[in-house]
Structure formats: structure tokens, C-alpha cells
Short mmCIF file of C-alpha atoms in Angstrom, two decimals:
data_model
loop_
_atom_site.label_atom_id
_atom_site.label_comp_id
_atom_site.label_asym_id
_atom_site.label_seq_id
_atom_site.Cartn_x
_atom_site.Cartn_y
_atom_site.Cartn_z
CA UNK Z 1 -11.37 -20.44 7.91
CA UNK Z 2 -11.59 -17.00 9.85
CA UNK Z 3 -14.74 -15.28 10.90
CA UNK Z 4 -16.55 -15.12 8.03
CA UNK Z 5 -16.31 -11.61 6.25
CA UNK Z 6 -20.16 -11.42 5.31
CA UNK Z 7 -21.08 -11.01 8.68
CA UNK Z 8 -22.77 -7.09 7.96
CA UNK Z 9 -21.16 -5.45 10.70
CA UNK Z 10 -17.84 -6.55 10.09
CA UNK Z 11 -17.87 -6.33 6.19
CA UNK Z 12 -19.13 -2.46 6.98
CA UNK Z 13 -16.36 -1.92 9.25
CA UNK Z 14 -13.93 -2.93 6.91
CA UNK Z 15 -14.48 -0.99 4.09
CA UNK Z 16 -11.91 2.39 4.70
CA UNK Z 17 -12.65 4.00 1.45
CA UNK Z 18 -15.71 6.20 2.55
CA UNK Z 19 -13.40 7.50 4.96
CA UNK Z 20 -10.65 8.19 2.79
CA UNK Z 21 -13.26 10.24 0.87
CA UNK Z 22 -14.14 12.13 3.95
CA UNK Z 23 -10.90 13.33 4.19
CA UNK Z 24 -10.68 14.87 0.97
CA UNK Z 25 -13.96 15.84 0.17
CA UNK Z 26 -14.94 19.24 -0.06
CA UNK Z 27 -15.92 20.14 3.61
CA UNK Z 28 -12.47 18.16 5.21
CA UNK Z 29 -10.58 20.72 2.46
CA UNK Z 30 -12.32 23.44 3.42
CA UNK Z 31 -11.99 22.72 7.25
CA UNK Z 32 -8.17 21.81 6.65
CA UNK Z 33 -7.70 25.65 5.56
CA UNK Z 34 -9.78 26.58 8.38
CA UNK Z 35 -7.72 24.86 11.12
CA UNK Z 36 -4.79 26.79 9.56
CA UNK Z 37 -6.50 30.38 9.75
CA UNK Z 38 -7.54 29.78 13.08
CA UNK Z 39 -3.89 28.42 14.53
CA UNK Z 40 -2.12 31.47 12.27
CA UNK Z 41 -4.39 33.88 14.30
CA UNK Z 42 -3.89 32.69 18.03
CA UNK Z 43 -0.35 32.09 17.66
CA UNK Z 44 -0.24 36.12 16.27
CA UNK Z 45 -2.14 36.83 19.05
CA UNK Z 46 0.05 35.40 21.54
CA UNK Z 47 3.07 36.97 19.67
CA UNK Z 48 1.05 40.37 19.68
CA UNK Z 49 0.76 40.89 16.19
CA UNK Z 50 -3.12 41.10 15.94
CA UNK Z 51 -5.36 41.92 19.16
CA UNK Z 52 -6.44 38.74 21.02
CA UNK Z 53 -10.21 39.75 20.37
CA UNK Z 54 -9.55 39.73 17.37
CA UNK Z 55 -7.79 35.83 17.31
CA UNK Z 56 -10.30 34.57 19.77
CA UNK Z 57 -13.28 35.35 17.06
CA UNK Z 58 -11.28 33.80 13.91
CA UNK Z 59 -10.72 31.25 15.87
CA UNK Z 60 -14.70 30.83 16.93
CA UNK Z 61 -15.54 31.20 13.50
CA UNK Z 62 -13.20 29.27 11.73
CA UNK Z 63 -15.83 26.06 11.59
CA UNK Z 64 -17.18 24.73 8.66
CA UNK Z 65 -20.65 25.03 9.62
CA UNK Z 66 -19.77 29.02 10.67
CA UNK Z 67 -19.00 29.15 6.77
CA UNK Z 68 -21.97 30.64 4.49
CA UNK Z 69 -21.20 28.16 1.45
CA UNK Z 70 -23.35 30.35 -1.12
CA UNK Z 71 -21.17 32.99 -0.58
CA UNK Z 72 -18.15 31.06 -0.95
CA UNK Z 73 -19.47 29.54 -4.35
CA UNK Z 74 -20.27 33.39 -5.13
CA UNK Z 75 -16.82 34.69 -4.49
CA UNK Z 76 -15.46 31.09 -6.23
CA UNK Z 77 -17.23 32.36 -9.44
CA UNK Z 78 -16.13 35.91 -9.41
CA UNK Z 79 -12.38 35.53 -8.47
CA UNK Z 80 -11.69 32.35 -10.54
CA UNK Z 81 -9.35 31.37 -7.22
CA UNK Z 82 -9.38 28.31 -5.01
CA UNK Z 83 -8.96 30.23 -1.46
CA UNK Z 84 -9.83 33.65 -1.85
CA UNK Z 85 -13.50 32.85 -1.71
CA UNK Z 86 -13.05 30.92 1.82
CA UNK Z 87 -11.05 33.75 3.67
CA UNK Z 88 -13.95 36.32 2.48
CA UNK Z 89 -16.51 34.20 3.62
CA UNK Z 90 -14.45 33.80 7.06
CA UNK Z 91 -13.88 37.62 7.05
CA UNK Z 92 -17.63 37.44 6.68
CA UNK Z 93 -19.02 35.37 9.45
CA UNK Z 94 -16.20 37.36 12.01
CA UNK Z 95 -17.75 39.84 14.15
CA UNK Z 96 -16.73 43.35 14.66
CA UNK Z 97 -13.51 43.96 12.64
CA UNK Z 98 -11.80 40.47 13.62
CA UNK Z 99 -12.34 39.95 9.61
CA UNK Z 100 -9.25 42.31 8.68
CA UNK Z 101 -6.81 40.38 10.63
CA UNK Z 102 -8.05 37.15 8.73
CA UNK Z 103 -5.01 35.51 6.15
CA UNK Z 104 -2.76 37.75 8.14
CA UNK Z 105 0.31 37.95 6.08
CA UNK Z 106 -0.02 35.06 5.02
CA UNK Z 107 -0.26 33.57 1.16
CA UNK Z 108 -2.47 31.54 -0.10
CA UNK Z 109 -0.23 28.70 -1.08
CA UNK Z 110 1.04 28.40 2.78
CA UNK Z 111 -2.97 27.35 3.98
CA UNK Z 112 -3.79 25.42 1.15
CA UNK Z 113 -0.40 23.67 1.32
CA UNK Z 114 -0.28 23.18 5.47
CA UNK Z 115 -4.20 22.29 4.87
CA UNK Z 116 -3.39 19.24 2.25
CA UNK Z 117 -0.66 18.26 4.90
CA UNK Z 118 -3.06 17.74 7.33
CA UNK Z 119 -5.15 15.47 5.15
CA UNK Z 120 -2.36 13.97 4.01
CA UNK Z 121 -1.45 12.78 7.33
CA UNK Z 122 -4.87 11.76 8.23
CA UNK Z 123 -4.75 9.59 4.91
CA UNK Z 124 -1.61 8.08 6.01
CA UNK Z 125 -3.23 6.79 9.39
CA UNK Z 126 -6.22 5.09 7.39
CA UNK Z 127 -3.30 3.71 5.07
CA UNK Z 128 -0.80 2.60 7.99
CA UNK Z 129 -4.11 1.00 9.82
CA UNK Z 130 -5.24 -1.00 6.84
CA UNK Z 131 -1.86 -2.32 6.36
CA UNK Z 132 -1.48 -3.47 9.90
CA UNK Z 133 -4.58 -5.51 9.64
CA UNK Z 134 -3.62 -7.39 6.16
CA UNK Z 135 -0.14 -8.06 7.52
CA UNK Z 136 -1.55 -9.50 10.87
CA UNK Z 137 -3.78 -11.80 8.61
CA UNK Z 138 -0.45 -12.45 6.75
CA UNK Z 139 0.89 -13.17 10.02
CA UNK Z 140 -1.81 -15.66 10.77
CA UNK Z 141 -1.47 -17.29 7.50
CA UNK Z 142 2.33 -17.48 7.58
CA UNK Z 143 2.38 -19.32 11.28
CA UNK Z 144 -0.45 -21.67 10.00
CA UNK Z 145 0.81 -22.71 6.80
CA UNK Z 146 4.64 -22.78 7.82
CA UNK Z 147 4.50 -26.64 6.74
CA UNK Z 148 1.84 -26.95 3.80
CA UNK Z 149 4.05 -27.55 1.05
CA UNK Z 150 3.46 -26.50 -2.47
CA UNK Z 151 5.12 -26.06 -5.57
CA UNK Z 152 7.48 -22.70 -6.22
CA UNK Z 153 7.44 -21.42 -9.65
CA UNK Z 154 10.16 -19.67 -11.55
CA UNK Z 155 9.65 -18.36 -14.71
CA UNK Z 156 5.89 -19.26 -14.70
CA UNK Z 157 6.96 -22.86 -14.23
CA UNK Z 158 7.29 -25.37 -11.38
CA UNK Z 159 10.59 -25.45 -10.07
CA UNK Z 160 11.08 -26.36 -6.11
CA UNK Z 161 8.87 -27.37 -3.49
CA UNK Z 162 8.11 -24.06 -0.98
CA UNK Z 163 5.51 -23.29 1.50
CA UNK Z 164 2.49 -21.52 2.08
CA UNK Z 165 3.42 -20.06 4.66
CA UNK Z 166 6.81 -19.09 3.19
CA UNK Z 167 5.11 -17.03 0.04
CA UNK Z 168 2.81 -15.08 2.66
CA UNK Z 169 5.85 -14.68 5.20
CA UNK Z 170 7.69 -12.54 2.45
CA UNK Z 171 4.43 -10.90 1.60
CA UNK Z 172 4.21 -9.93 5.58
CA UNK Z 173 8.38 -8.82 5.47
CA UNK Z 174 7.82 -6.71 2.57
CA UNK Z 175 4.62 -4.77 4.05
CA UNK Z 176 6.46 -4.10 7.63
CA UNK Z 177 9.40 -3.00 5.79
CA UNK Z 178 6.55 -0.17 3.63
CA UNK Z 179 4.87 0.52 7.56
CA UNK Z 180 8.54 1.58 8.47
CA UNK Z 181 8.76 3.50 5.33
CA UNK Z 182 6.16 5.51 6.46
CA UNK Z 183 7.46 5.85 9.94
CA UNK Z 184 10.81 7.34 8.51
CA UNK Z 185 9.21 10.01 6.30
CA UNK Z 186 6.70 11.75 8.54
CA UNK Z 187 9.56 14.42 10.02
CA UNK Z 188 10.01 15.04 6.23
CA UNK Z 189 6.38 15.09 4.56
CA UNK Z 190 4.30 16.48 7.60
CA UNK Z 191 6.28 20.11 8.11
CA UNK Z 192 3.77 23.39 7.51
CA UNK Z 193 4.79 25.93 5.48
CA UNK Z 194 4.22 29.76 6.93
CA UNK Z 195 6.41 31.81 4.97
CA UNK Z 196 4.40 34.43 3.10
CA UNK Z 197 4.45 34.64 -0.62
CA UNK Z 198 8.10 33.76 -1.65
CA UNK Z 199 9.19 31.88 1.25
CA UNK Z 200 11.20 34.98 2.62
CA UNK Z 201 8.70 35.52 5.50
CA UNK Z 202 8.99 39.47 4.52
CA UNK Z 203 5.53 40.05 5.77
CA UNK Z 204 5.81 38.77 8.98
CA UNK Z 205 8.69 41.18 10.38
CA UNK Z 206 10.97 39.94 13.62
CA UNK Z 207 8.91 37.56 15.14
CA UNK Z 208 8.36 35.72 11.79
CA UNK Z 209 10.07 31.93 12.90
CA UNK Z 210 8.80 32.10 16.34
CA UNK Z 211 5.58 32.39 14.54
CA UNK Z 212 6.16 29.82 12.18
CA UNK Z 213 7.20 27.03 14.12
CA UNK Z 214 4.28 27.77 16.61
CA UNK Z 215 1.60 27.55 14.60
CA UNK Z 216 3.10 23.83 12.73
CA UNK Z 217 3.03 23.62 17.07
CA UNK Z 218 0.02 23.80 17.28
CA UNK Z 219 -1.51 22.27 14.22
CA UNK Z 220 1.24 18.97 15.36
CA UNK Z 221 3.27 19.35 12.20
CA UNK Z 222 7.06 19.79 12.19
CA UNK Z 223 8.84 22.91 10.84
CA UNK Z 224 11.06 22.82 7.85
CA UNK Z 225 14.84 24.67 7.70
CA UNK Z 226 13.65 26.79 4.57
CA UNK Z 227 10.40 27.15 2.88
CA UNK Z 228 9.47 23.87 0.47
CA UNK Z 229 7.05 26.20 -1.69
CA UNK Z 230 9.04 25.32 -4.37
CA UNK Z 231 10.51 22.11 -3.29
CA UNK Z 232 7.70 19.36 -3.30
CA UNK Z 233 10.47 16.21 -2.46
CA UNK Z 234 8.41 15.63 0.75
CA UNK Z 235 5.08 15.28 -1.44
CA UNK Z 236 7.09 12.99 -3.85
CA UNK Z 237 8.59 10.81 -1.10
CA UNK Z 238 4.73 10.47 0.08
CA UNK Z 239 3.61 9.09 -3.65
CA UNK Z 240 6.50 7.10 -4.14
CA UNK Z 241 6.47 5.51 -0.88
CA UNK Z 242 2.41 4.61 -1.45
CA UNK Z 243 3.34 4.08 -5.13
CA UNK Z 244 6.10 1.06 -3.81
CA UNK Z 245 2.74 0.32 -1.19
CA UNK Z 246 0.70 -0.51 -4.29
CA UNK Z 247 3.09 -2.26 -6.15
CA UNK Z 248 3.76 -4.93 -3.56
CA UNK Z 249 -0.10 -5.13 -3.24
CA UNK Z 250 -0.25 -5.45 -7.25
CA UNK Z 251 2.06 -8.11 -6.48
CA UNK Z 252 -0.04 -10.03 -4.05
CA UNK Z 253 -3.16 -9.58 -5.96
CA UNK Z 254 -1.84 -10.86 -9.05
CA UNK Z 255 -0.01 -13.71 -7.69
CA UNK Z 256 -3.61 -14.69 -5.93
CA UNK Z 257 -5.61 -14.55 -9.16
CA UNK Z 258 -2.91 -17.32 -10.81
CA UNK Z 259 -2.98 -19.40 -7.70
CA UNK Z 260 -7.43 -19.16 -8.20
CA UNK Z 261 -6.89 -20.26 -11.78
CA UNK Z 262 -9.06 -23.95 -12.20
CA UNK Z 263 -6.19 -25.63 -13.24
CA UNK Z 264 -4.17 -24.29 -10.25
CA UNK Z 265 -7.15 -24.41 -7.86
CA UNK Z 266 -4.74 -23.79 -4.95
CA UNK Z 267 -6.35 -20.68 -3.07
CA UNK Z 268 -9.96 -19.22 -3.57
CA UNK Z 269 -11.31 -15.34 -2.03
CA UNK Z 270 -14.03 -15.54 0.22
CA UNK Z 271 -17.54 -16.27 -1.76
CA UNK Z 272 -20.74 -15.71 0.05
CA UNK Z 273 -24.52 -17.17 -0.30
CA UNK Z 274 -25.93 -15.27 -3.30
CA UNK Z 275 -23.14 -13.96 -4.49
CA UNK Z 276 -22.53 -14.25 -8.28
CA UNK Z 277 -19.83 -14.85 -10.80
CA UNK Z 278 -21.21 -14.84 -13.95
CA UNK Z 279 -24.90 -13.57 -15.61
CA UNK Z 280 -24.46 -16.80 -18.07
CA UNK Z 281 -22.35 -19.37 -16.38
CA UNK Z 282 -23.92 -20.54 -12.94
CA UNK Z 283 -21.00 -22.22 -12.15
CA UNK Z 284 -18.30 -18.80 -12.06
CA UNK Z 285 -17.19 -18.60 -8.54
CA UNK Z 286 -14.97 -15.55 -9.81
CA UNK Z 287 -12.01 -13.89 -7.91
CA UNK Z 288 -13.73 -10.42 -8.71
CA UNK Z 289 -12.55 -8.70 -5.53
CA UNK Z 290 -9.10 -9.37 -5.88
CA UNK Z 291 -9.19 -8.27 -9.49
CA UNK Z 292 -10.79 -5.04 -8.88
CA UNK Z 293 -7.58 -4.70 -6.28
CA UNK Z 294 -5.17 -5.17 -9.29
CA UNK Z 295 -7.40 -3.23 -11.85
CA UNK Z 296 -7.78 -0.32 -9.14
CA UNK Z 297 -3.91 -0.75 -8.64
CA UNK Z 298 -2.91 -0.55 -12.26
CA UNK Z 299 -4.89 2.60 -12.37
CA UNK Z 300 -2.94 3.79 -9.81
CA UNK Z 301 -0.04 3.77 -11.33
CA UNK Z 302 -0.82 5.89 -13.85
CA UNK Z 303 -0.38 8.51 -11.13
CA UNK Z 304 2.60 7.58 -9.59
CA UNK Z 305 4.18 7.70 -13.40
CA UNK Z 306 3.67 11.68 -13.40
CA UNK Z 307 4.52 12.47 -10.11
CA UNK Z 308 7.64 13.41 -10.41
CA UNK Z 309 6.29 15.99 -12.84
CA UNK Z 310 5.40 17.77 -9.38
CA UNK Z 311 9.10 18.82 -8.30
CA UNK Z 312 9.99 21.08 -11.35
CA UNK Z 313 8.18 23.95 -10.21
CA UNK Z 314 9.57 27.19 -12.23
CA UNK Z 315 11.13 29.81 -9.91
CA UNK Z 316 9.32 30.74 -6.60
CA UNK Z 317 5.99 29.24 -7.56
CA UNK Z 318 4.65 27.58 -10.87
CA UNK Z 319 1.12 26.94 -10.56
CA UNK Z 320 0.57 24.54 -13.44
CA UNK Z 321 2.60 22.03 -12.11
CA UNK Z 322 1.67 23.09 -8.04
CA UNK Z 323 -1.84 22.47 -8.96
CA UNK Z 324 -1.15 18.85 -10.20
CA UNK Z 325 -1.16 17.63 -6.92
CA UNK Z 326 -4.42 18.58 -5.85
CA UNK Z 327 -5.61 15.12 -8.25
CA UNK Z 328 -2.90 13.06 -8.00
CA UNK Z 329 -2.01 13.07 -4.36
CA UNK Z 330 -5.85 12.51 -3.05
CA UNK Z 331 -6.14 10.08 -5.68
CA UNK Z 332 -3.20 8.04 -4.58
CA UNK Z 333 -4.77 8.10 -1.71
CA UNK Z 334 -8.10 6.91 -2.42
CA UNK Z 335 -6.93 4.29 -4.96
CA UNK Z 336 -4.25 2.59 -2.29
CA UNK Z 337 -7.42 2.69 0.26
CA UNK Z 338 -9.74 0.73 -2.70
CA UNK Z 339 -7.07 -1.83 -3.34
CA UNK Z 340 -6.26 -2.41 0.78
CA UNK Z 341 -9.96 -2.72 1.28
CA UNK Z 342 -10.29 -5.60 -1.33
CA UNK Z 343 -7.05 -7.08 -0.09
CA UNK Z 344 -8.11 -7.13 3.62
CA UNK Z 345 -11.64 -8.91 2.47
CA UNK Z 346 -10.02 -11.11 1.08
CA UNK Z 347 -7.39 -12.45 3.32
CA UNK Z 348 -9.77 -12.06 6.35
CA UNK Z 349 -11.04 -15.54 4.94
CA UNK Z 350 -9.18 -16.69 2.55
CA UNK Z 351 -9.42 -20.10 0.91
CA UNK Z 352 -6.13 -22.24 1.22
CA UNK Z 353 -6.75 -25.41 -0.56
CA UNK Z 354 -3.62 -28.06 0.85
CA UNK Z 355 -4.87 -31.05 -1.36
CA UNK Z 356 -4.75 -28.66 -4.61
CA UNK Z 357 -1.70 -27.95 -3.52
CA UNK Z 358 -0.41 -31.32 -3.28
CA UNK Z 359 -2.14 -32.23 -6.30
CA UNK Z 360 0.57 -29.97 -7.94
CA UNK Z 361 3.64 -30.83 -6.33
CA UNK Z 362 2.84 -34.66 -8.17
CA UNK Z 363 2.21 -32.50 -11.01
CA UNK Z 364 5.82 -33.30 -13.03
CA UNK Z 365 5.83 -36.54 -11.85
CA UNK Z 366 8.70 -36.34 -9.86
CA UNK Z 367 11.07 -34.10 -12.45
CA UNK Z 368 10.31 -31.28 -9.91
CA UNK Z 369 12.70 -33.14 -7.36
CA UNK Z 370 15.90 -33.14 -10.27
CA UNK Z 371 18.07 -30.89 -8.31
CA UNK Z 372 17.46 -33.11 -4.78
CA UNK Z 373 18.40 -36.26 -6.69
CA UNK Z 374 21.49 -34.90 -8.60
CA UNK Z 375 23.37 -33.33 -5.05
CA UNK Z 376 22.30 -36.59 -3.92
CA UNK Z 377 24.20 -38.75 -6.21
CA UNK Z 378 26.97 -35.54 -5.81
CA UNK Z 379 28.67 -37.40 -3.24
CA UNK Z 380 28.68 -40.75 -4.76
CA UNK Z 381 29.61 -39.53 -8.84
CA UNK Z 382 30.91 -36.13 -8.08
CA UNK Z 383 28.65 -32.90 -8.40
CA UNK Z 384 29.13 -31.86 -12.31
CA UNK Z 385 28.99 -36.05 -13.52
CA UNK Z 386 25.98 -36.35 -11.59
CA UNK Z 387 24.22 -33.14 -13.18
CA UNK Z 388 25.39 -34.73 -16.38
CA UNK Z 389 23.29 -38.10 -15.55
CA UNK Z 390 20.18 -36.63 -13.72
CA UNK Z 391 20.28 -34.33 -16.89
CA UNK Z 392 20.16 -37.47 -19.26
CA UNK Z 393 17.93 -39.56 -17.44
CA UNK Z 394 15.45 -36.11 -17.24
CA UNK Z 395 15.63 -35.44 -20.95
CA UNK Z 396 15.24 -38.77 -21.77
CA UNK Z 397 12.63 -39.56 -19.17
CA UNK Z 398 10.22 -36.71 -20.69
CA UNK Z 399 10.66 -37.53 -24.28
CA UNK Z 400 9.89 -41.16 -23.33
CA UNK Z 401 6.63 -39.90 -21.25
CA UNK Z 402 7.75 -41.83 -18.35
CA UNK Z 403 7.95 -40.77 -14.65
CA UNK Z 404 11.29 -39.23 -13.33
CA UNK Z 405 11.80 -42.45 -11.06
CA UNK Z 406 11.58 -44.61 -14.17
CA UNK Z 407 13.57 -42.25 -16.12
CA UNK Z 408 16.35 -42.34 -12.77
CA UNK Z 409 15.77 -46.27 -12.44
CA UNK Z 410 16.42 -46.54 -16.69
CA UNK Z 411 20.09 -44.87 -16.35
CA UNK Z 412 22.47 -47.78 -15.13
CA UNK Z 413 25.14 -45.22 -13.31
CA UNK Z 414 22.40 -43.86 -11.53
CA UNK Z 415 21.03 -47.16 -10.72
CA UNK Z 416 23.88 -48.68 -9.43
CA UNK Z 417 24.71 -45.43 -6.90
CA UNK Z 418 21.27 -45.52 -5.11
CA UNK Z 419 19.05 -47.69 -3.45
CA UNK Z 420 15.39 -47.74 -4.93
CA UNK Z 421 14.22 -46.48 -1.20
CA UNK Z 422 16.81 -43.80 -0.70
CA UNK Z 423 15.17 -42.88 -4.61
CA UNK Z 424 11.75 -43.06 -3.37
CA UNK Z 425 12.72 -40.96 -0.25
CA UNK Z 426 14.27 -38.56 -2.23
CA UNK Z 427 11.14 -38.29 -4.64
CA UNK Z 428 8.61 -37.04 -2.17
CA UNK Z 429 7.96 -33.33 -2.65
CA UNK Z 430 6.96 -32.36 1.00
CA UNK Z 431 10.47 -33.51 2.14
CA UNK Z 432 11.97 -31.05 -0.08
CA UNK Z 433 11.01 -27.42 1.21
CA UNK Z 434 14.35 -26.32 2.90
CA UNK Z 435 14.28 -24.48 5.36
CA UNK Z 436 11.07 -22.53 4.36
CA UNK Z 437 9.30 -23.30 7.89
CA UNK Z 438 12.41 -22.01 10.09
CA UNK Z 439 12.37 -18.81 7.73
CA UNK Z 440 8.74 -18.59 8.44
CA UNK Z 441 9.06 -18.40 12.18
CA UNK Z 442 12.37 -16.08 11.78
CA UNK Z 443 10.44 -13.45 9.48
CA UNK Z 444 7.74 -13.31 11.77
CA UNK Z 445 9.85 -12.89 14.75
CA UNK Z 446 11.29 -10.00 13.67
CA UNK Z 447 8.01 -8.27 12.69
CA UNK Z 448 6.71 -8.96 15.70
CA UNK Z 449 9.68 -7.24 17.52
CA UNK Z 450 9.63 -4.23 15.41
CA UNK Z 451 6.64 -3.46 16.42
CA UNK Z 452 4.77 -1.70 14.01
CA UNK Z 453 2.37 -4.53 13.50
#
């Protein structure tokens, strides 16, 4: 077991959703436009397109607390528009006549879209984060359970021997192969947009791309070729990549709640003292936070199913769909953050019960081990007669509601091409797991040299 995750101080250190609503709550919005106003005017100033005085006091003012918030609501209620009623109230709190060079050329879709970017990317460090500490608990799990054997399932039922270890290891491959995912799209997804209200940077005269790419400069984001006002593929790429994020954590979480079921019994989330399942049954030691990761992740999905709806913008702009993404992108985002907080509390101490496991390898009573037996007797009876006899001896053996080494010892062929020890060695289930501990250590090799764990 790993530090126990009801210590207070680490259980409120591990919860990342407040901050995910921090970043997209109404003052990080508001200060995300801000940052934008205040860039757009220094880098004009330096370019000489407004007076520095001028620049210097935007850029002084343009603070969330410098922001009369009454008059913002006032101006939100008159002019029925999300940013108008910010750039008055920064017009507002500007000395002297700094206020006319506020929104300088500018339209309102460039701030509000440069200002989601930079929440977006924010987001994306809380995501990236939380997934580095689940797969590093992977990574524990995967190098401690290399060799505790227990049964693979296909198809819902038992089929071959695996590993512990080996399940988690593909859990940890899959998540470093997402972190590189969102390596790979930041030069696409975090690019500002200052092109005025077309994309033709009319209003901005000569020095209109020097001043573009200074101000994404300054505010750290890259510059794009062409304007993207009505090209949202870098938005899309973002949702689908934490879209594929959440499915492979749907995955996990699911997968965990069947291996919690009684009559598996083979893992169990962390429970702590006074913690409890049930208001009737005293007894319920439920999974409940790794099934409010999958309900919180089905939800999610619901989102990623419309996004697409988000790239057929009409013409230059098309507010009815531009608009979309102001719920479904934070949402996204605070959804994945709910589900990776109830993942990470749960593998920071999760239960891994070996003798369960066992337990269930014996479960078939040998049958499990058909396909070891049959190559065995491949070299003795030939591969396709031996399938043909282990088949036999199965069918019969199950029908007869005997073991599979009775139902093996019953068949004279097979009988008289093995030895009743070479049958017995055969028929133990931790023998039989491959190569599953050699895989283990080569999948977390190589996401250990990749580095982004």
C-alpha cells in the first residue's frame, strides 16, 4: 500500500478541479481579455501606433481589480454583448485619454479568442500534470506487479493467464502516448489571433504582422500563417485529443469497477475510517470514486460528440456555432480534471488483491490452460490432431463436470503422449503468462526515456 490518500493535506492537494475552475471562472476570463488589451497596446506603442503614455496606462489598468464590475454588468445589460462591456469599463478606469486607444483596431473575436487560448493552455498544464502523476503510479504498479499473475479475459470471459502488471503497463503506454499528443499540438492550438474583424488585418495598416506576431510574443503564444477566425481545427484537435484522454480513462475506470465486483474481488479503491457505502447495507464498501470517474466521463462525451459542430462556421464569422465553444471547451476541461482527480485517488492506494487473483486463475479448473496443453502435445500428434483431442477431451470434460486434467487423463491419445507430471506442469496457471513480465519492463523503459513522465 502507498501513503495513505486520507492523510488531509495530501487528499487537499490532490484534488485539481478547484483550479480548473479558477481558470475559467469569471475573473480568469475577464483577466484573459485583459492580458490581451494590455500586450495589443505596448506592442502599438513600441511600433508607434498609439503614444507610449497612452500604452503604459492600459497597461496599468488592465487588472482585474482596476475593473469597476458594476459597470461592466451595466454595460453587459445594455449592449446584450460579451466584451463590449469590459473594454468600456477599461476605457473607464484609464486616465487622461489613454481610454480611446483601448481595443485599438482590434475586434472583439481576436481578445476573446487569444483570451480562451490562454486558458486553454493553462488547462492543458493542470491536465498534462495530473496525467503525469497517475501514469507514475501506473509506473509503480506495473514494476511491482510485473509477476502477479491473473487471469486475462476476452470477450468477458477467462481466456489466458496475464499479469498485473502487464494490464497497468498498457494503461501507462497508452497515457504517455496522450502526454505526447499534447506535446505535438501546442504549435497548432496555442497561436493568437490579431487580425481585425475579417482576418484581413485592414485596420492595422503596414505594420500590421510585425504587430501581430509581437503581441502572441509577448503573451508566449505562436503566430498562425492566416487568420483561424473561421477555422477552429486547432480548438477541435484540443477536444479530440482530451476527448481520446477520457476515453482511455473511461477505459481504466470501467475495467476497475469489474475487477471490484465480489465475485471478482481482485482490486478494491482506497476506503477510509468512516467512510460509507451504503445508508442500508453496513457492509457496502462501494467503488463510488471510480464510478463517479466513469459517470463524469460518460458525461463528457456528450461534448466531444458535438464538437465537430464547431468547425462549420458560415463565411467570415458565424456566431451561433463560434459561441458553442465557450461551454463545451471549458467543460471538457473541467470534466477530464473531475475524472483525473478520482483516478489519481484512487491509484495513489490502490487495493491489489494477489490471492483473489489466484483464486481466479483455478477458477476453470484448469480449461483456462487448453491452448498450453494442445501446442504441447503439437509436437508429439501434430498441431491441428492435437487441437482436435484437447478439443474433445475439453468438451467432454465440461459436460462431464470434471476437471480439465481428468478430462486430459480420460482421452487415451492424450494419455499415452504425456507424462502425468509434464500434465501437471503444464496445468499451473502462473507458469503460463508469456512474456508479460519482459513486456512490463520494456514498456516502462521506453516511457521512462521519453521523458514526459
Amino acid at each position: 500500500m502507498g501513503t495513505s490518500v486520507f492523510d488531509s493535506e495530501l487528499l487537499m492537494n490532490a484534488w485539481s478541479t478547484e483550479e480548473m475552475r479558477g481558470v475559467f471562472n469569471d475573473r480568469a476570463r475577464m483577466q484573459a481579455w485583459l492580458d490581451v488589451e494590455a500586450a495589443l497596446a505596448l506592442v502599438q506603442a513600441d511600433l508607434g501606433m498609439i503614444p507610449q503614455e497612452a500604452a503604459t496606462e492600459i497597461a496599468a489598468k488592465s487588472n482585474y481589480e482596476a475593473i469597476d464590475k458594476d459597470l461592466v454588468l451595466h454595460h453587459l445589460k445594455i449592449t446584450k454583448h460579451p466584451l463590449v462591456p469590459t473594454v468600456r469599463a477599461l476605457e473607464a478606469a484609464c486616465e487622461g485619454d489613454a481610454g480611446e486607444y483601448v481595443h485599438y483596431g482590434v475586434t472583439t473575436q481576436d481578445v476573446m479568442d487569444t483570451g480562451l487560448v490562454l486558458q486553454l493552455r493553462k488547462a492543458t498544464e493542470i491536465i498534462r500534470r495530473d496525467l503525469k502523476i497517475l501514469a507514475k503510479d501506473l509506473m509503480r504498479l506495473s514494476e511491482e506487479h510485473r509477476n502477479t499473475p491473473m487471469m486475462g479475459r476476452t470477450l468477458s470471459l477467462q481466456a489466458l493467464p496475464v499479469t498485473f502488471g502487464f494490464k497497468t503497463a498498457i494503461w501507462l503506454s497508452e497515457i504517455d502516448r496522450h502526454l505526447e499528443r499534447l506535446d505535438e499540438m501546442e504549435k497548432r492550438v496555442f497561436v493568437g489571433s490579431i487580425v481585425g474583424a475579417v482576418g484581413t488585418k485592414a485596420s492595422f495598416g503596414a505594420k500590421a504582422d510585425e504587430m501581430e506576431k509581437a503581441v502572441n510574443d509577448r503573451l508566449g503564444l505562436g503566430t498562425p500563417t492566416i487568420s483561424w477566425q473561421a477555422a477552429r481545427d486547432g480548438f477541435f484537435e484540443l477536444g479530440s485529443t482530451f476527448g481520446g484522454i477520457n476515453a482511455t480513462l473511461n477505459k481504466i475506470g470501467n475495467q476497475l469497477l469489474l475487477l471490484a465486483h465480489n465475485e471478482f474481488d481482485e482490486i478494491a479503491e482506497p476506503f477510509g475510517k468512516g467512510q460509507v457505502g451504503s445508508s442500508t447495507m453496513p457492509h457496502k464498501r462501494n467503488p463510488a470514486v471510480t464510478e463517479n470517474s466513469v459517470t463524469v466521463s460518460n458525461t463528457l462525451k456528450s461534448n466531444i460528440n458535438i464538437l465537430s459542430d464547431i468547425t462549420k462556421h458560415e463565411h467570415e464569422r458565424d456566431g451561433a456555432v463560434w459561441k458553442m465553444e465557450w461551454k463545451i471547451l471549458p467543460e471538457i476541461c473541467l470534466m477530464l480534471s473531475v475524472v483525473l482527480d478520482n483516478l489519481k485517488f484512487v491509484f495513489a492506494d490502490i487495493e491489489v488483491k494477489k490471492e483473489s487473483m489466484l483464486k481466479n486463475l483455478n477458477l476453470l479448473r484448469g480449461y483456462a490452460l487448453a491452448e498450453r496443453v494442445m501446442f504441447a502435445l503439437s509436437d508429439k500428434m501434430g498441431k491441428q490432431t492435437a487441437h482436435e483431442e484437447v478439443y474433445s477431451a475439453a468438451m467432454h470434460g465440461i459436460e462431464s463436470d470434471i476437471t480439465f486434467r481428468e478430462a486430459l487423463l480420460a482421452n487415451a491419445e492424450i494419455r499415452e503422449a504425456i507424462s502425468e507430471a509434464d500434465l501437471d506442469a503444464l496445468l499451473d496457471p502462473t507458469t503460463y503468462v508469456g512474456s508479460a513480465p519482459d513486456l512490463v519492463d520494456q514498456a516502462v523503459a521506453k516511457t521512462r526515456a521519453g521523458g514526459r513522465i
